[in-house]
Amino acid sequence: MRPTAFSGAARVAGVVGAPVRQSLSPLIHNAWIAAAELDAVYVPFSPAPNRFDAFVTALKGGSVAGLNVTLPFKAAALGLADVADPAAVAAGAANLLLFCQDGRIEARNTDGIGLLHALDLQAPGWASPAGPAVVLGAGGAARGAVAALLGAGSAVHVVNRTYERAVEVADDLQGAQPVAWGQLGEALTEATVVINATAAGLEGEGGLDIPLHVLGPHAVVMDMVYMPRLTPFLRQAKARGLRTVDGLAMLIGQAVPSFEALFGCPAPPEVDVRALALRALGEAGP
Ligand code: ATR
């Protein structure tokens, strides 16, 4: 890839994670920076997990404009912020930290925007009043998804292997309904959208054994995991002829508002960042 030109006055932002080497965010943001001809650069950071707090605290004051935050630091990032937007509070996690010049740290969560963007793009008309959205999982990723779906007016059922955690999510996010893992089949029968927000499906993790055959033919199946892009869960859904939404669309959907917050300029729409990302993932497909 052609190196981006930037000066000593460049605006610096980045992504922090552990590991971060697989992150597609530098590729996406630097492509937008180049297209917008900004004097800026977006770099990866990977502090030791037990040094995350010290790393973030050292950036107070704005020499780095802000950071996207990925696993495993999203909850810790929220804990370090002085102010947080409602989406970050609802998720109990932040995927974006902005460093104000007065030393304050502002936390935001743009994952929910990304999730709704991905559904709108890859499954237009997904928001059906005919049945609830079913979210699998009860961690920060699931909380963010539940909050976004409730905000979009969907009924939401939260299904988690550990039922108590599903109940906690429903207690915190008014309107969501907890469902025991043993009742998953019944919950899926009515579902119009099913979203995997568990860690299962991640490369190296076991897949999910979900009875997708009970879903109606118009149900939409989404996985928040994007590495691999076609998770075993999405492959199963495709094999059944169901509409699918991938985590890469969500990644790009959260990057758009992140870019604007970090660099003060809209992400140039003419850049096909999905094609760039697919190439980086070794795929050429849609
Ligand atoms: P995050 O905050 O990143 O979303 P987390 O808090 O570690 O991550 O939550 C991971 C989620 O994946 C949990 O809902 C977990 O279920 P439990 O609460 O029962 O642990 C879920 N999960 C992980 N592996 C799973 C598997 N093999 N089958 C079903 N759920 C799984």
CSV table of C-alpha atoms and ligand atoms in Angstrom, one decimal:
chain,number,residue,atom,x,y,z
A,1,MET,CA,0.0,0.0,0.0
A,2,ARG,CA,1.2,3.5,-0.8
A,3,PRO,CA,2.4,5.2,2.4
A,4,THR,CA,0.2,8.2,3.4
A,5,ALA,CA,2.0,11.6,3.3
A,6,PHE,CA,1.7,13.6,6.5
A,7,SER,CA,3.7,16.4,8.1
A,8,GLY,CA,4.9,17.3,11.6
A,9,ALA,CA,1.6,19.0,12.1
A,10,ALA,CA,-0.4,15.9,11.3
A,11,ARG,CA,-3.5,15.0,13.3
A,12,VAL,CA,-2.9,11.6,14.9
A,13,ALA,CA,-5.5,9.0,15.8
A,14,GLY,CA,-5.5,5.2,16.0
A,15,VAL,CA,-6.9,2.0,17.2
A,16,VAL,CA,-6.0,0.2,20.4
A,17,GLY,CA,-6.5,-3.5,21.0
A,18,ALA,CA,-4.7,-6.7,22.1
A,19,PRO,CA,-4.0,-8.1,19.6
A,20,VAL,CA,-4.4,-5.3,17.1
A,21,ARG,CA,-2.4,-6.7,14.2
A,22,GLN,CA,-5.5,-8.1,12.5
A,23,SER,CA,-7.4,-4.8,12.7
A,24,LEU,CA,-8.7,-3.4,9.4
A,25,SER,CA,-9.3,0.1,10.9
A,26,PRO,CA,-5.9,1.5,9.9
A,27,LEU,CA,-6.5,0.4,6.3
A,28,ILE,CA,-10.0,1.9,6.3
A,29,HIS,CA,-9.2,5.2,8.0
A,30,ASN,CA,-6.0,5.9,6.1
A,31,ALA,CA,-7.8,5.3,2.8
A,32,TRP,CA,-10.3,8.0,3.8
A,33,ILE,CA,-7.5,10.3,5.0
A,34,ALA,CA,-5.8,10.0,1.6
A,35,ALA,CA,-9.0,10.6,-0.3
A,36,ALA,CA,-9.9,13.6,1.8
A,37,GLU,CA,-6.3,14.9,1.5
A,38,LEU,CA,-6.0,15.4,5.2
A,39,ASP,CA,-2.7,16.0,7.0
A,40,ALA,CA,-3.4,13.1,9.3
A,41,VAL,CA,-2.5,9.5,10.1
A,42,TYR,CA,-4.2,6.6,11.8
A,43,VAL,CA,-2.0,4.1,13.6
A,44,PRO,CA,-2.4,0.8,15.6
A,45,PHE,CA,-1.5,0.6,19.3
A,46,SER,CA,-1.2,-2.6,21.3
A,47,PRO,CA,-0.3,-2.0,24.9
A,48,ALA,CA,0.1,-5.0,27.3
A,49,PRO,CA,-3.4,-5.6,28.6
A,50,ASN,CA,-2.4,-4.7,32.1
A,51,ARG,CA,-0.9,-1.4,30.9
A,52,PHE,CA,-4.0,-0.2,29.1
A,53,ASP,CA,-5.0,2.3,31.8
A,54,ALA,CA,-1.5,3.8,31.9
A,55,PHE,CA,-1.4,4.0,28.1
A,56,VAL,CA,-4.7,5.9,27.8
A,57,THR,CA,-4.1,8.2,30.8
A,58,ALA,CA,-0.8,9.2,29.2
A,59,LEU,CA,-2.6,10.5,26.1
A,60,LYS,CA,-4.7,13.0,28.1
A,61,GLY,CA,-4.4,16.5,26.6
A,62,GLY,CA,-5.0,15.7,22.9
A,63,SER,CA,-1.5,15.0,21.4
A,64,VAL,CA,-3.4,12.0,20.0
A,65,ALA,CA,-6.9,13.1,18.9
A,66,GLY,CA,-8.6,9.9,19.8
A,67,LEU,CA,-8.7,6.1,19.6
A,68,ASN,CA,-11.0,3.5,18.4
A,69,VAL,CA,-11.0,0.7,21.0
A,70,THR,CA,-11.3,-3.0,20.3
A,71,LEU,CA,-11.1,-6.2,22.2
A,72,PRO,CA,-10.4,-6.6,25.1
A,73,PHE,CA,-10.4,-3.0,26.2
A,74,LYS,CA,-13.9,-1.7,25.4
A,75,ALA,CA,-15.3,-1.9,29.0
A,76,ALA,CA,-12.1,-0.5,30.5
A,77,ALA,CA,-12.1,2.4,28.0
A,78,LEU,CA,-15.5,3.5,29.3
A,79,GLY,CA,-14.2,3.3,32.8
A,80,LEU,CA,-11.4,5.8,32.0
A,81,ALA,CA,-13.7,8.4,30.5
A,82,ASP,CA,-14.9,11.7,32.1
A,83,VAL,CA,-18.0,11.8,30.0
A,84,ALA,CA,-19.8,9.2,27.9
A,85,ASP,CA,-22.5,9.3,25.3
A,86,PRO,CA,-25.8,7.4,26.0
A,87,ALA,CA,-24.8,4.5,23.6
A,88,ALA,CA,-21.6,3.9,25.5
A,89,VAL,CA,-23.4,4.0,28.8
A,90,ALA,CA,-26.1,1.5,27.5
A,91,ALA,CA,-23.5,-0.9,26.2
A,92,GLY,CA,-21.2,-0.5,29.2
A,93,ALA,CA,-18.5,-0.2,26.7
A,94,ALA,CA,-16.8,2.4,24.4
A,95,ASN,CA,-15.3,1.8,21.0
A,96,LEU,CA,-14.2,5.4,20.7
A,97,LEU,CA,-12.2,7.7,23.0
A,98,LEU,CA,-11.7,11.4,22.2
A,99,PHE,CA,-8.9,13.3,24.0
A,100,CYS,CA,-9.9,16.8,24.7
A,101,GLN,CA,-7.2,19.5,25.0
A,102,ASP,CA,-8.4,20.3,28.6
A,103,GLY,CA,-7.4,16.7,29.6
A,104,ARG,CA,-10.9,15.2,29.7
A,105,ILE,CA,-11.6,12.0,27.9
A,106,GLU,CA,-14.9,11.5,26.1
A,107,ALA,CA,-16.2,8.0,25.5
A,108,ARG,CA,-18.6,7.1,22.6
A,109,ASN,CA,-20.0,4.0,21.2
A,110,THR,CA,-20.6,4.0,17.5
A,111,ASP,CA,-21.0,0.2,17.2
A,112,GLY,CA,-24.8,0.5,17.4
A,113,ILE,CA,-24.8,2.9,14.5
A,114,GLY,CA,-22.6,0.4,12.7
A,115,LEU,CA,-25.0,-2.4,13.4
A,116,LEU,CA,-28.1,-0.6,12.1
A,117,HIS,CA,-26.1,0.6,9.1
A,118,ALA,CA,-25.1,-3.0,8.3
A,119,LEU,CA,-28.7,-4.2,8.6
A,120,ASP,CA,-30.1,-1.4,6.4
A,121,LEU,CA,-27.4,-2.0,3.8
A,122,GLN,CA,-27.4,-5.8,3.5
A,123,ALA,CA,-31.0,-6.6,4.6
A,124,PRO,CA,-33.2,-3.6,3.6
A,125,GLY,CA,-36.6,-3.8,5.3
A,126,TRP,CA,-35.2,-5.9,8.1
A,127,ALA,CA,-37.2,-4.0,10.8
A,128,SER,CA,-40.4,-6.0,10.7
A,129,PRO,CA,-43.1,-5.6,13.3
A,130,ALA,CA,-44.0,-9.2,12.6
A,131,GLY,CA,-41.6,-10.5,15.2
A,132,PRO,CA,-38.8,-9.7,17.6
A,133,ALA,CA,-35.0,-9.4,17.0
A,134,VAL,CA,-33.2,-12.1,18.9
A,135,VAL,CA,-29.7,-11.2,20.2
A,136,LEU,CA,-27.4,-14.1,21.2
A,137,GLY,CA,-25.1,-13.1,24.0
A,138,ALA,CA,-25.0,-10.8,27.0
A,139,GLY,CA,-21.5,-9.1,27.0
A,140,GLY,CA,-20.7,-5.6,25.9
A,141,ALA,CA,-21.2,-6.4,22.2
A,142,ALA,CA,-24.7,-7.8,22.9
A,143,ARG,CA,-25.6,-4.8,25.1
A,144,GLY,CA,-24.7,-2.4,22.4
A,145,ALA,CA,-26.8,-4.4,19.9
A,146,VAL,CA,-29.8,-4.6,22.2
A,147,ALA,CA,-29.6,-0.8,22.9
A,148,ALA,CA,-29.4,0.0,19.2
A,149,LEU,CA,-32.3,-2.3,18.2
A,150,LEU,CA,-34.5,-1.0,21.0
A,151,GLY,CA,-33.6,2.5,19.8
A,152,ALA,CA,-34.7,1.5,16.3
A,153,GLY,CA,-38.1,0.5,17.7
A,154,SER,CA,-37.6,-3.3,17.6
A,155,ALA,CA,-38.8,-5.8,20.2
A,156,VAL,CA,-35.7,-7.6,21.4
A,157,HIS,CA,-35.2,-11.0,23.1
A,158,VAL,CA,-31.8,-11.6,24.7
A,159,VAL,CA,-30.8,-15.2,24.8
A,160,ASN,CA,-27.6,-16.1,26.7
A,161,ARG,CA,-25.9,-19.4,27.7
A,162,THR,CA,-25.8,-18.0,31.3
A,163,TYR,CA,-29.4,-16.9,31.8
A,164,GLU,CA,-28.6,-14.5,34.8
A,165,ARG,CA,-26.5,-12.3,32.4
A,166,ALA,CA,-29.5,-12.1,30.0
A,167,VAL,CA,-31.6,-11.0,32.9
A,168,GLU,CA,-29.1,-8.3,33.9
A,169,VAL,CA,-29.1,-7.0,30.3
A,170,ALA,CA,-32.9,-6.8,30.3
A,171,ASP,CA,-32.9,-5.1,33.7
A,172,ASP,CA,-30.5,-2.5,32.5
A,173,LEU,CA,-32.0,-1.9,29.0
A,174,GLN,CA,-35.8,-1.4,29.5
A,175,GLY,CA,-37.9,-3.2,26.9
A,176,ALA,CA,-35.6,-6.2,26.3
A,177,GLN,CA,-36.8,-9.6,27.3
A,178,PRO,CA,-34.5,-12.3,28.7
A,179,VAL,CA,-34.7,-15.8,27.3
A,180,ALA,CA,-33.0,-19.0,28.6
A,181,TRP,CA,-30.7,-20.8,26.2
A,182,GLY,CA,-32.9,-23.8,26.5
A,183,GLN,CA,-35.8,-21.8,25.0
A,184,LEU,CA,-33.8,-20.6,22.0
A,185,GLY,CA,-35.7,-22.8,19.5
A,186,GLU,CA,-39.0,-21.2,20.6
A,187,ALA,CA,-37.5,-17.7,20.5
A,188,LEU,CA,-36.2,-18.3,17.0
A,189,THR,CA,-39.6,-19.5,15.6
A,190,GLU,CA,-40.9,-15.9,15.9
A,191,ALA,CA,-37.7,-14.1,15.2
A,192,THR,CA,-37.4,-11.7,12.2
A,193,VAL,CA,-33.7,-11.0,12.9
A,194,VAL,CA,-31.1,-13.1,14.7
A,195,ILE,CA,-27.8,-11.5,15.7
A,196,ASN,CA,-24.8,-13.4,17.0
A,197,ALA,CA,-23.1,-11.2,19.6
A,198,THR,CA,-21.3,-14.0,21.4
A,199,ALA,CA,-17.7,-14.7,21.2
A,200,ALA,CA,-18.5,-18.0,19.4
A,201,GLY,CA,-17.6,-17.8,15.8
A,202,LEU,CA,-14.4,-15.9,16.3
A,203,GLU,CA,-11.4,-17.5,14.7
A,204,GLY,CA,-10.1,-20.1,17.1
A,205,GLU,CA,-13.4,-20.3,19.0
A,206,GLY,CA,-15.9,-23.1,18.5
A,207,GLY,CA,-19.0,-22.3,16.4
A,208,LEU,CA,-22.6,-22.0,17.7
A,209,ASP,CA,-25.0,-24.9,17.4
A,210,ILE,CA,-28.2,-22.9,16.7
A,211,PRO,CA,-31.4,-24.5,15.3
A,212,LEU,CA,-31.7,-22.2,12.3
A,213,HIS,CA,-34.1,-24.6,10.7
A,214,VAL,CA,-36.9,-23.2,12.9
A,215,LEU,CA,-36.5,-19.7,11.4
A,216,GLY,CA,-39.1,-18.4,9.0
A,217,PRO,CA,-37.9,-18.0,5.4
A,218,HIS,CA,-37.8,-14.1,5.6
A,219,ALA,CA,-35.6,-14.1,8.8
A,220,VAL,CA,-32.3,-12.1,8.6
A,221,VAL,CA,-29.2,-13.6,10.2
A,222,MET,CA,-26.3,-11.4,11.3
A,223,ASP,CA,-22.9,-12.1,12.9
A,224,MET,CA,-21.0,-9.3,14.6
A,225,VAL,CA,-17.8,-11.3,14.1
A,226,TYR,CA,-16.0,-10.3,10.9
A,227,MET,CA,-12.9,-12.5,11.0
A,228,PRO,CA,-13.7,-14.8,9.3
A,229,ARG,CA,-16.2,-12.8,7.3
A,230,LEU,CA,-18.4,-15.8,6.6
A,231,THR,CA,-18.6,-17.4,10.1
A,232,PRO,CA,-19.9,-20.9,10.4
A,233,PHE,CA,-23.2,-19.3,11.7
A,234,LEU,CA,-23.5,-17.2,8.5
A,235,ARG,CA,-22.6,-20.2,6.3
A,236,GLN,CA,-25.4,-22.2,7.9
A,237,ALA,CA,-27.8,-19.4,7.3
A,238,LYS,CA,-26.8,-19.0,3.7
A,239,ALA,CA,-27.1,-22.7,3.1
A,240,ARG,CA,-30.7,-22.3,4.3
A,241,GLY,CA,-31.3,-19.5,1.8
A,242,LEU,CA,-31.7,-16.9,4.5
A,243,ARG,CA,-30.6,-13.2,4.1
A,244,THR,CA,-27.3,-12.6,6.0
A,245,VAL,CA,-25.5,-9.5,7.3
A,246,ASP,CA,-21.8,-9.7,8.1
A,247,GLY,CA,-19.6,-8.1,10.7
A,248,LEU,CA,-17.5,-6.3,8.1
A,249,ALA,CA,-20.5,-4.1,7.1
A,250,MET,CA,-20.9,-3.3,10.8
A,251,LEU,CA,-17.2,-2.5,11.2
A,252,ILE,CA,-17.4,-0.1,8.3
A,253,GLY,CA,-20.6,1.3,9.7
A,254,GLN,CA,-19.0,2.2,13.0
A,255,ALA,CA,-15.9,3.5,11.3
A,256,VAL,CA,-17.9,6.3,9.4
A,257,PRO,CA,-19.0,8.2,12.5
A,258,SER,CA,-15.6,7.4,14.2
A,259,PHE,CA,-13.7,9.1,11.3
A,260,GLU,CA,-15.9,12.2,11.5
A,261,ALA,CA,-15.3,12.5,15.3
A,262,LEU,CA,-11.6,11.9,15.0
A,263,PHE,CA,-10.8,14.0,12.0
A,264,GLY,CA,-13.6,16.5,11.9
A,265,CYS,CA,-14.6,15.7,8.3
A,266,PRO,CA,-17.0,13.2,6.8
A,267,ALA,CA,-15.7,9.9,5.5
A,268,PRO,CA,-15.4,10.3,1.7
A,269,PRO,CA,-18.2,8.1,0.3
A,270,GLU,CA,-16.4,7.5,-3.0
A,271,VAL,CA,-13.8,5.2,-1.4
A,272,ASP,CA,-14.8,1.5,-1.6
A,273,VAL,CA,-13.4,0.6,1.8
A,274,ARG,CA,-15.3,-2.7,1.7
A,275,ALA,CA,-13.4,-3.8,-1.4
A,276,LEU,CA,-10.1,-2.8,0.3
A,277,ALA,CA,-11.1,-4.7,3.4
A,278,LEU,CA,-12.1,-7.8,1.4
A,279,ARG,CA,-8.8,-7.7,-0.5
A,280,ALA,CA,-7.0,-7.5,2.9
A,281,LEU,CA,-9.0,-10.5,4.1
A,282,GLY,CA,-8.0,-12.4,0.9
A,283,GLU,CA,-11.4,-12.3,-0.6
A,284,ALA,CA,-12.7,-10.7,-3.7
A,285,GLY,CA,-16.4,-11.4,-3.3
A,286,PRO,CA,-19.2,-9.0,-2.5
B,1,ATR,P1,-18.0,-8.9,25.0
B,1,ATR,O1,-18.1,-8.0,26.2
B,1,ATR,O2,-16.8,-8.7,24.1
B,1,ATR,O3,-19.3,-9.1,24.2
B,1,ATR,P2,-18.0,-11.1,27.0
B,1,ATR,O4,-18.5,-10.3,28.1
B,1,ATR,O5,-16.8,-12.0,27.2
B,1,ATR,O6,-17.6,-10.3,25.6
B,1,ATR,O7,-19.2,-12.0,26.5
B,1,ATR,C1,-19.1,-13.1,25.6
B,1,ATR,C2,-20.4,-13.6,25.3
B,1,ATR,O8,-20.3,-14.8,24.5
B,1,ATR,C3,-21.2,-14.1,26.5
B,1,ATR,O9,-22.6,-13.8,26.3
B,1,ATR,C4,-20.9,-15.6,26.5
B,1,ATR,O10,-21.9,-16.3,27.2
B,1,ATR,P3,-21.8,-16.5,28.8
B,1,ATR,O11,-22.3,-15.2,29.4
B,1,ATR,O12,-22.7,-17.7,29.1
B,1,ATR,O13,-20.4,-16.8,29.1
B,1,ATR,C5,-21.0,-15.9,25.1
B,1,ATR,N1,-20.3,-17.1,24.6
B,1,ATR,C6,-19.0,-17.3,24.5
B,1,ATR,N2,-18.7,-18.5,23.9
B,1,ATR,C7,-20.0,-19.1,23.7
B,1,ATR,C8,-20.4,-20.4,23.2
B,1,ATR,N3,-19.5,-21.3,22.8
B,1,ATR,N4,-21.7,-20.6,23.2
B,1,ATR,C9,-22.6,-19.7,23.6
B,1,ATR,N5,-22.3,-18.5,24.1
B,1,ATR,C10,-21.0,-18.2,24.2
